[in-house]
PDB file of C-alpha atoms in Angstrom:
ATOM      1  CA  MET N   1      38.634-191.120 -50.654  1.00  0.00           C
ATOM      2  CA  THR N   2      39.152-194.727 -51.468  1.00  0.00           C
ATOM      3  CA  THR N   3      37.419-195.366 -55.221  1.00  0.00           C
ATOM      4  CA  HIS N   4      36.889-198.581 -54.787  1.00  0.00           C
ATOM      5  CA  ALA N   5      36.199-201.818 -51.933  1.00  0.00           C
ATOM      6  CA  GLN N   6      39.154-202.591 -49.896  1.00  0.00           C
ATOM      7  CA  ILE N   7      40.547-204.070 -47.226  1.00  0.00           C
ATOM      8  CA  ASP N   8      40.920-200.291 -44.404  1.00  0.00           C
ATOM      9  CA  HIS N   9      42.133-201.832 -41.102  1.00  0.00           C
ATOM     10  CA  LEU N  10      41.669-205.672 -39.133  1.00  0.00           C
ATOM     11  CA  VAL N  11      40.169-205.352 -35.610  1.00  0.00           C
ATOM     12  CA  VAL N  12      41.338-207.137 -32.691  1.00  0.00           C
ATOM     13  CA  ALA N  13      39.253-207.517 -29.640  1.00  0.00           C
ATOM     14  CA  ALA N  14      40.997-207.548 -25.836  1.00  0.00           C
ATOM     15  CA  ARG N  15      39.332-207.508 -22.705  1.00  0.00           C
ATOM     16  CA  THR N  16      41.819-204.740 -21.943  1.00  0.00           C
ATOM     17  CA  LEU N  17      43.589-201.917 -23.901  1.00  0.00           C
ATOM     18  CA  ASP N  18      47.160-202.975 -21.467  1.00  0.00           C
ATOM     19  CA  GLU N  19      45.811-205.996 -22.778  1.00  0.00           C
ATOM     20  CA  GLY N  20      46.545-205.865 -26.626  1.00  0.00           C
ATOM     21  CA  VAL N  21      48.910-203.793 -26.851  1.00  0.00           C
ATOM     22  CA  ALA N  22      50.719-206.669 -24.307  1.00  0.00           C
ATOM     23  CA  LEU N  23      49.856-209.649 -27.146  1.00  0.00           C
ATOM     24  CA  CYS N  24      51.057-207.336 -30.129  1.00  0.00           C
ATOM     25  CA  GLU N  25      54.414-207.330 -28.564  1.00  0.00           C
ATOM     26  CA  ALA N  26      55.508-210.487 -27.728  1.00  0.00           C
ATOM     27  CA  THR N  27      53.455-211.673 -30.745  1.00  0.00           C
ATOM     28  CA  LEU N  28      54.290-208.693 -33.680  1.00  0.00           C
ATOM     29  CA  GLY N  29      57.863-206.959 -32.103  1.00  0.00           C
ATOM     30  CA  VAL N  30      56.041-203.964 -31.877  1.00  0.00           C
ATOM     31  CA  VAL N  31      53.779-201.320 -29.689  1.00  0.00           C
ATOM     32  CA  PRO N  32      51.212-199.705 -30.768  1.00  0.00           C
ATOM     33  CA  GLY N  33      51.170-196.357 -32.007  1.00  0.00           C
ATOM     34  CA  PRO N  34      48.503-194.384 -29.932  1.00  0.00           C
ATOM     35  CA  GLY N  35      44.827-194.120 -30.483  1.00  0.00           C
ATOM     36  CA  GLY N  36      41.552-192.866 -29.567  1.00  0.00           C
ATOM     37  CA  GLU N  37      37.880-193.253 -27.353  1.00  0.00           C
ATOM     38  CA  HIS N  38      35.399-193.267 -29.582  1.00  0.00           C
ATOM     39  CA  ALA N  39      32.384-191.895 -27.521  1.00  0.00           C
ATOM     40  CA  LEU N  40      29.422-193.327 -28.482  1.00  0.00           C
ATOM     41  CA  PHE N  41      30.532-196.697 -27.837  1.00  0.00           C
ATOM     42  CA  GLY N  42      32.304-196.676 -24.372  1.00  0.00           C
ATOM     43  CA  THR N  43      35.276-197.418 -26.968  1.00  0.00           C
ATOM     44  CA  HIS N  44      39.053-196.378 -26.898  1.00  0.00           C
ATOM     45  CA  ASN N  45      42.332-198.718 -29.514  1.00  0.00           C
ATOM     46  CA  ARG N  46      45.770-198.485 -30.221  1.00  0.00           C
ATOM     47  CA  LEU N  47      46.953-198.504 -33.472  1.00  0.00           C
ATOM     48  CA  LEU N  48      49.510-199.623 -36.419  1.00  0.00           C
ATOM     49  CA  ARG N  49      49.363-199.177 -40.082  1.00  0.00           C
ATOM     50  CA  LEU N  50      50.431-202.075 -42.245  1.00  0.00           C
ATOM     51  CA  HIS N  51      51.829-201.923 -45.291  1.00  0.00           C
ATOM     52  CA  SER N  52      50.355-203.297 -48.661  1.00  0.00           C
ATOM     53  CA  GLU N  53      49.890-203.098 -51.869  1.00  0.00           C
ATOM     54  CA  GLN N  54      46.605-204.057 -52.067  1.00  0.00           C
ATOM     55  CA  ALA N  55      45.208-201.668 -49.485  1.00  0.00           C
ATOM     56  CA  PRO N  56      47.839-198.541 -48.743  1.00  0.00           C
ATOM     57  CA  ARG N  57      46.289-197.292 -45.831  1.00  0.00           C
ATOM     58  CA  ALA N  58      45.322-200.710 -44.253  1.00  0.00           C
ATOM     59  CA  TYR N  59      46.391-200.591 -40.046  1.00  0.00           C
ATOM     60  CA  LEU N  60      45.899-202.844 -36.932  1.00  0.00           C
ATOM     61  CA  GLU N  61      43.642-202.370 -34.688  1.00  0.00           C
ATOM     62  CA  ILE N  62      43.318-203.206 -30.807  1.00  0.00           C
ATOM     63  CA  ILE N  63      40.303-201.812 -29.264  1.00  0.00           C
ATOM     64  CA  ALA N  64      38.559-202.621 -25.280  1.00  0.00           C
ATOM     65  CA  VAL N  65      35.826-201.355 -23.978  1.00  0.00           C
ATOM     66  CA  ASN N  66      36.749-198.222 -21.746  1.00  0.00           C
ATOM     67  CA  PRO N  67      35.968-198.982 -18.237  1.00  0.00           C
ATOM     68  CA  LEU N  68      36.209-195.402 -17.659  1.00  0.00           C
ATOM     69  CA  ALA N  69      33.153-194.314 -20.023  1.00  0.00           C
ATOM     70  CA  THR N  70      29.555-195.181 -21.068  1.00  0.00           C
ATOM     71  CA  PRO N  71      28.168-195.448 -24.811  1.00  0.00           C
ATOM     72  CA  THR N  72      26.259-192.184 -25.320  1.00  0.00           C
ATOM     73  CA  ARG N  73      24.917-194.579 -27.682  1.00  0.00           C
ATOM     74  CA  PRO N  74      21.807-195.122 -25.548  1.00  0.00           C
ATOM     75  CA  ALA N  75      20.687-198.605 -24.485  1.00  0.00           C
ATOM     76  CA  PRO N  76      19.711-200.969 -25.744  1.00  0.00           C
ATOM     77  CA  LEU N  77      21.739-200.578 -28.391  1.00  0.00           C
ATOM     78  CA  LYS N  78      24.888-202.490 -28.279  1.00  0.00           C
ATOM     79  CA  ARG N  79      28.525-201.741 -28.765  1.00  0.00           C
ATOM     80  CA  TRP N  80      29.915-202.122 -32.452  1.00  0.00           C
ATOM     81  CA  PHE N  81      32.415-205.514 -33.416  1.00  0.00           C
ATOM     82  CA  ASP N  82      29.856-207.635 -30.584  1.00  0.00           C
ATOM     83  CA  LEU N  83      31.878-206.200 -27.543  1.00  0.00           C
ATOM     84  CA  ASP N  84      28.876-206.691 -25.613  1.00  0.00           C
ATOM     85  CA  ASP N  85      28.089-210.028 -26.756  1.00  0.00           C
ATOM     86  CA  PRO N  86      28.705-212.541 -23.037  1.00  0.00           C
ATOM     87  CA  THR N  87      30.374-215.401 -24.969  1.00  0.00           C
ATOM     88  CA  LEU N  88      32.474-213.022 -27.598  1.00  0.00           C
ATOM     89  CA  ARG N  89      33.851-211.881 -23.412  1.00  0.00           C
ATOM     90  CA  ALA N  90      34.512-214.851 -21.919  1.00  0.00           C
ATOM     91  CA  ARG N  91      36.628-216.218 -25.077  1.00  0.00           C
ATOM     92  CA  LEU N  92      38.457-212.951 -24.401  1.00  0.00           C
ATOM     93  CA  ALA N  93      38.508-213.138 -21.095  1.00  0.00           C
ATOM     94  CA  GLN N  94      40.054-217.761 -21.702  1.00  0.00           C
ATOM     95  CA  GLN N  95      41.427-216.736 -24.371  1.00  0.00           C
ATOM     96  CA  GLY N  96      43.441-212.997 -25.038  1.00  0.00           C
ATOM     97  CA  PRO N  97      42.892-210.920 -27.521  1.00  0.00           C
ATOM     98  CA  GLN N  98      42.488-211.874 -30.450  1.00  0.00           C
ATOM     99  CA  LEU N  99      41.705-211.175 -34.372  1.00  0.00           C
ATOM    100  CA  VAL N 100      37.884-211.173 -34.122  1.00  0.00           C
ATOM    101  CA  HIS N 101      36.872-208.984 -37.209  1.00  0.00           C
ATOM    102  CA  TRP N 102      37.889-206.781 -40.132  1.00  0.00           C
ATOM    103  CA  VAL N 103      36.087-202.992 -41.559  1.00  0.00           C
ATOM    104  CA  ALA N 104      36.561-202.745 -45.590  1.00  0.00           C
ATOM    105  CA  SER N 105      36.266-199.040 -46.561  1.00  0.00           C
ATOM    106  CA  VAL N 106      33.684-198.231 -49.741  1.00  0.00           C
ATOM    107  CA  PRO N 107      33.918-195.262 -52.197  1.00  0.00           C
ATOM    108  CA  ASP N 108      29.110-195.465 -51.480  1.00  0.00           C
ATOM    109  CA  ILE N 109      27.998-196.903 -47.834  1.00  0.00           C
ATOM    110  CA  ASP N 110      25.143-196.668 -48.870  1.00  0.00           C
ATOM    111  CA  ALA N 111      24.436-197.556 -52.562  1.00  0.00           C
ATOM    112  CA  ALA N 112      26.689-200.656 -50.201  1.00  0.00           C
ATOM    113  CA  THR N 113      24.707-201.622 -47.504  1.00  0.00           C
ATOM    114  CA  ALA N 114      21.887-201.483 -50.188  1.00  0.00           C
ATOM    115  CA  ARG N 115      23.539-203.924 -52.451  1.00  0.00           C
ATOM    116  CA  LEU N 116      23.905-206.821 -49.225  1.00  0.00           C
ATOM    117  CA  ARG N 117      19.822-205.736 -47.968  1.00  0.00           C
ATOM    118  CA  ALA N 118      18.978-206.665 -51.828  1.00  0.00           C
ATOM    119  CA  LEU N 119      20.350-209.671 -50.755  1.00  0.00           C
ATOM    120  CA  GLY N 120      18.772-209.914 -47.339  1.00  0.00           C
ATOM    121  CA  ILE N 121      22.056-209.397 -45.623  1.00  0.00           C
ATOM    122  CA  GLU N 122      21.566-206.458 -42.765  1.00  0.00           C
ATOM    123  CA  ARG N 123      24.251-204.927 -42.227  1.00  0.00           C
ATOM    124  CA  GLY N 124      22.914-202.218 -39.804  1.00  0.00           C
ATOM    125  CA  PRO N 125      22.258-198.701 -40.149  1.00  0.00           C
ATOM    126  CA  VAL N 126      25.453-196.189 -41.194  1.00  0.00           C
ATOM    127  CA  ILE N 127      25.955-193.624 -38.410  1.00  0.00           C
ATOM    128  CA  ALA N 128      27.608-191.368 -38.508  1.00  0.00           C
ATOM    129  CA  ALA N 129      30.464-191.303 -35.766  1.00  0.00           C
ATOM    130  CA  SER N 130      33.884-188.596 -34.984  1.00  0.00           C
ATOM    131  CA  ARG N 131      36.592-189.267 -33.038  1.00  0.00           C
ATOM    132  CA  PRO N 132      39.518-186.175 -31.507  1.00  0.00           C
ATOM    133  CA  THR N 133      42.827-186.471 -32.656  1.00  0.00           C
ATOM    134  CA  PRO N 134      45.996-184.117 -32.412  1.00  0.00           C
ATOM    135  CA  SER N 135      45.237-183.069 -35.358  1.00  0.00           C
ATOM    136  CA  GLY N 136      41.319-182.378 -35.668  1.00  0.00           C
ATOM    137  CA  LEU N 137      38.314-184.019 -36.041  1.00  0.00           C
ATOM    138  CA  LEU N 138      38.556-187.491 -37.029  1.00  0.00           C
ATOM    139  CA  ARG N 139      34.518-188.425 -39.150  1.00  0.00           C
ATOM    140  CA  TRP N 140      32.876-191.125 -40.831  1.00  0.00           C
ATOM    141  CA  ARG N 141      29.880-192.801 -41.554  1.00  0.00           C
ATOM    142  CA  ILE N 142      30.361-196.389 -40.219  1.00  0.00           C
ATOM    143  CA  SER N 143      27.259-198.777 -40.146  1.00  0.00           C
ATOM    144  CA  VAL N 144      26.919-200.839 -37.092  1.00  0.00           C
ATOM    145  CA  ARG N 145      24.060-203.517 -36.099  1.00  0.00           C
ATOM    146  CA  ASP N 146      21.651-202.026 -33.771  1.00  0.00           C
ATOM    147  CA  ASP N 147      22.908-205.517 -31.625  1.00  0.00           C
ATOM    148  CA  GLY N 148      26.147-204.480 -32.542  1.00  0.00           C
ATOM    149  CA  GLN N 149      26.692-208.212 -34.262  1.00  0.00           C
ATOM    150  CA  ARG N 150      29.148-208.926 -36.844  1.00  0.00           C
ATOM    151  CA  LEU N 151      27.516-211.191 -38.832  1.00  0.00           C
ATOM    152  CA  PHE N 152      28.500-214.663 -40.661  1.00  0.00           C
ATOM    153  CA  ASP N 153      31.388-214.810 -36.951  1.00  0.00           C
ATOM    154  CA  GLY N 154      33.032-211.775 -38.355  1.00  0.00           C
ATOM    155  CA  ALA N 155      34.117-212.928 -41.313  1.00  0.00           C
ATOM    156  CA  LEU N 156      31.686-210.567 -43.074  1.00  0.00           C
ATOM    157  CA  PRO N 157      33.282-206.835 -42.736  1.00  0.00           C
ATOM    158  CA  THR N 158      31.337-203.795 -41.959  1.00  0.00           C
ATOM    159  CA  LEU N 159      31.469-201.139 -44.029  1.00  0.00           C
ATOM    160  CA  ILE N 160      33.055-198.065 -43.393  1.00  0.00           C
ATOM    161  CA  GLN N 161      33.616-195.091 -45.336  1.00  0.00           C
ATOM    162  CA  TRP N 162      36.023-191.472 -44.337  1.00  0.00           C
ATOM    163  CA  GLY N 163      35.362-188.420 -44.539  1.00  0.00           C
ATOM    164  CA  ASP N 164      38.861-185.607 -45.575  1.00  0.00           C
ATOM    165  CA  THR N 165      41.072-187.382 -43.459  1.00  0.00           C
ATOM    166  CA  HIS N 166      41.448-191.395 -42.396  1.00  0.00           C
ATOM    167  CA  PRO N 167      43.694-192.419 -39.800  1.00  0.00           C
ATOM    168  CA  ALA N 168      46.586-193.828 -42.119  1.00  0.00           C
ATOM    169  CA  GLU N 169      47.642-190.904 -42.852  1.00  0.00           C
ATOM    170  CA  THR N 170      49.574-189.066 -40.142  1.00  0.00           C
ATOM    171  CA  MET N 171      50.551-193.588 -37.941  1.00  0.00           C
ATOM    172  CA  PRO N 172      54.614-193.788 -38.588  1.00  0.00           C
ATOM    173  CA  VAL N 173      55.247-196.654 -40.197  1.00  0.00           C
ATOM    174  CA  SER N 174      55.593-200.260 -37.482  1.00  0.00           C
ATOM    175  CA  GLY N 175      57.328-202.531 -39.426  1.00  0.00           C
ATOM    176  CA  LEU N 176      54.630-204.625 -40.259  1.00  0.00           C
ATOM    177  CA  ALA N 177      52.969-206.060 -43.433  1.00  0.00           C
ATOM    178  CA  LEU N 178      50.217-207.585 -44.200  1.00  0.00           C
ATOM    179  CA  ARG N 179      51.058-210.362 -46.869  1.00  0.00           C
ATOM    180  CA  GLY N 180      47.087-212.314 -46.902  1.00  0.00           C
ATOM    181  CA  LEU N 181      43.735-211.655 -44.804  1.00  0.00           C
ATOM    182  CA  THR N 182      41.673-215.732 -45.275  1.00  0.00           C
ATOM    183  CA  LEU N 183      37.820-215.562 -44.038  1.00  0.00           C
ATOM    184  CA  HIS N 184      36.383-218.791 -43.753  1.00  0.00           C
ATOM    185  CA  HIS N 185      33.100-219.747 -42.526  1.00  0.00           C
ATOM    186  CA  PRO N 186      30.857-222.580 -43.833  1.00  0.00           C
ATOM    187  CA  GLU N 187      28.010-220.867 -45.521  1.00  0.00           C
ATOM    188  CA  ALA N 188      31.139-219.798 -47.757  1.00  0.00           C
ATOM    189  CA  PRO N 189      29.258-219.570 -51.213  1.00  0.00           C
ATOM    190  CA  ARG N 190      26.674-217.238 -49.731  1.00  0.00           C
ATOM    191  CA  LEU N 191      29.584-214.872 -48.368  1.00  0.00           C
ATOM    192  CA  ARG N 192      31.420-215.226 -51.208  1.00  0.00           C
ATOM    193  CA  GLN N 193      28.395-213.211 -53.003  1.00  0.00           C
ATOM    194  CA  ALA N 194      28.344-210.719 -49.878  1.00  0.00           C
ATOM    195  CA  LEU N 195      32.378-209.831 -51.090  1.00  0.00           C
ATOM    196  CA  ASP N 196      31.270-209.315 -54.791  1.00  0.00           C
ATOM    197  CA  ALA N 197      28.225-207.727 -53.504  1.00  0.00           C
ATOM    198  CA  ILE N 198      29.868-205.364 -52.716  1.00  0.00           C
ATOM    199  CA  GLY N 199      33.314-204.985 -55.065  1.00  0.00           C
ATOM    200  CA  LEU N 200      35.548-207.416 -52.652  1.00  0.00           C
ATOM    201  CA  ASP N 201      35.639-209.760 -55.179  1.00  0.00           C
ATOM    202  CA  ALA N 202      38.950-210.467 -54.922  1.00  0.00           C
ATOM    203  CA  MET N 203      39.030-211.636 -50.943  1.00  0.00           C
ATOM    204  CA  ALA N 204      40.288-215.360 -50.560  1.00  0.00           C
ATOM    205  CA  VAL N 205      37.219-217.083 -48.915  1.00  0.00           C
ATOM    206  CA  ALA N 206      37.452-220.954 -47.658  1.00  0.00           C
ATOM    207  CA  GLU N 207      34.277-223.557 -46.959  1.00  0.00           C
ATOM    208  CA  ALA N 208      35.542-223.860 -43.217  1.00  0.00           C
ATOM    209  CA  PRO N 209      34.335-223.076 -39.180  1.00  0.00           C
ATOM    210  CA  ALA N 210      34.279-219.314 -38.902  1.00  0.00           C
ATOM    211  CA  ALA N 211      37.764-218.484 -38.511  1.00  0.00           C
ATOM    212  CA  LEU N 212      39.635-215.254 -40.381  1.00  0.00           C
ATOM    213  CA  THR N 213      43.660-215.669 -39.845  1.00  0.00           C
ATOM    214  CA  ALA N 214      45.341-212.531 -41.519  1.00  0.00           C
ATOM    215  CA  LEU N 215      49.240-213.608 -42.873  1.00  0.00           C
ATOM    216  CA  LEU N 216      51.607-210.629 -41.542  1.00  0.00           C
ATOM    217  CA  ASP N 217      55.797-209.778 -41.833  1.00  0.00           C
ATOM    218  CA  THR N 218      56.695-208.266 -38.980  1.00  0.00           C
ATOM    219  CA  PRO N 219      59.620-207.823 -36.930  1.00  0.00           C
ATOM    220  CA  LEU N 220      60.233-211.339 -34.993  1.00  0.00           C
ATOM    221  CA  GLY N 221      59.362-213.316 -39.116  1.00  0.00           C
ATOM    222  CA  PRO N 222      55.759-214.636 -40.156  1.00  0.00           C
ATOM    223  CA  ARG N 223      53.870-213.946 -37.527  1.00  0.00           C
ATOM    224  CA  THR N 224      49.536-215.611 -37.849  1.00  0.00           C
ATOM    225  CA  LEU N 225      47.106-213.247 -36.374  1.00  0.00           C
ATOM    226  CA  THR N 226      43.577-215.971 -36.576  1.00  0.00           C
TER     227      THR N 226
END
């Protein structure tokens, strides 16, 4: 279990998982490893470990709606990461897979969400989630709003607290290294305040149109996901 807040993983959303895999091969020069299915949200993913001195268990998640699954999370509750949002869906269809969000691991998710709530930011209820893996059931607690919104256009992280096992522990070395993640938002001071409240004061924040920029070292050389 992490003893302080840190980057857990980057979220690349795709219209289909195949499109996300193709992006990784073409842009990063690597094939994503296996992931799994999330019955609660009707999504599935592929994963890549990221080398990072600041976040030793960081990884990259490619996620998409699973066309063969129906969420067990009842309507009108939405999927996580805005995956039900028509605007995001249209953008993914027109522009292809892209970095849309990030997730931060925290040592006490209940305390972290309470600190955001004290600032007037409702990160969402903390729910228990799981997915099967070859080595057993992977369990975690995660903040997901009923409307599925990411907040701050994806720049404010979803919060996660893992159970006994972290998925990165079984991921092979990918050849990818995370060199930096910059959060851009027109409400940079408020975003900065929120990050400070949950122990992420080292994150780079820029006052600019909303975007996320991740700098990666890859087998093809330096690459930027945005």
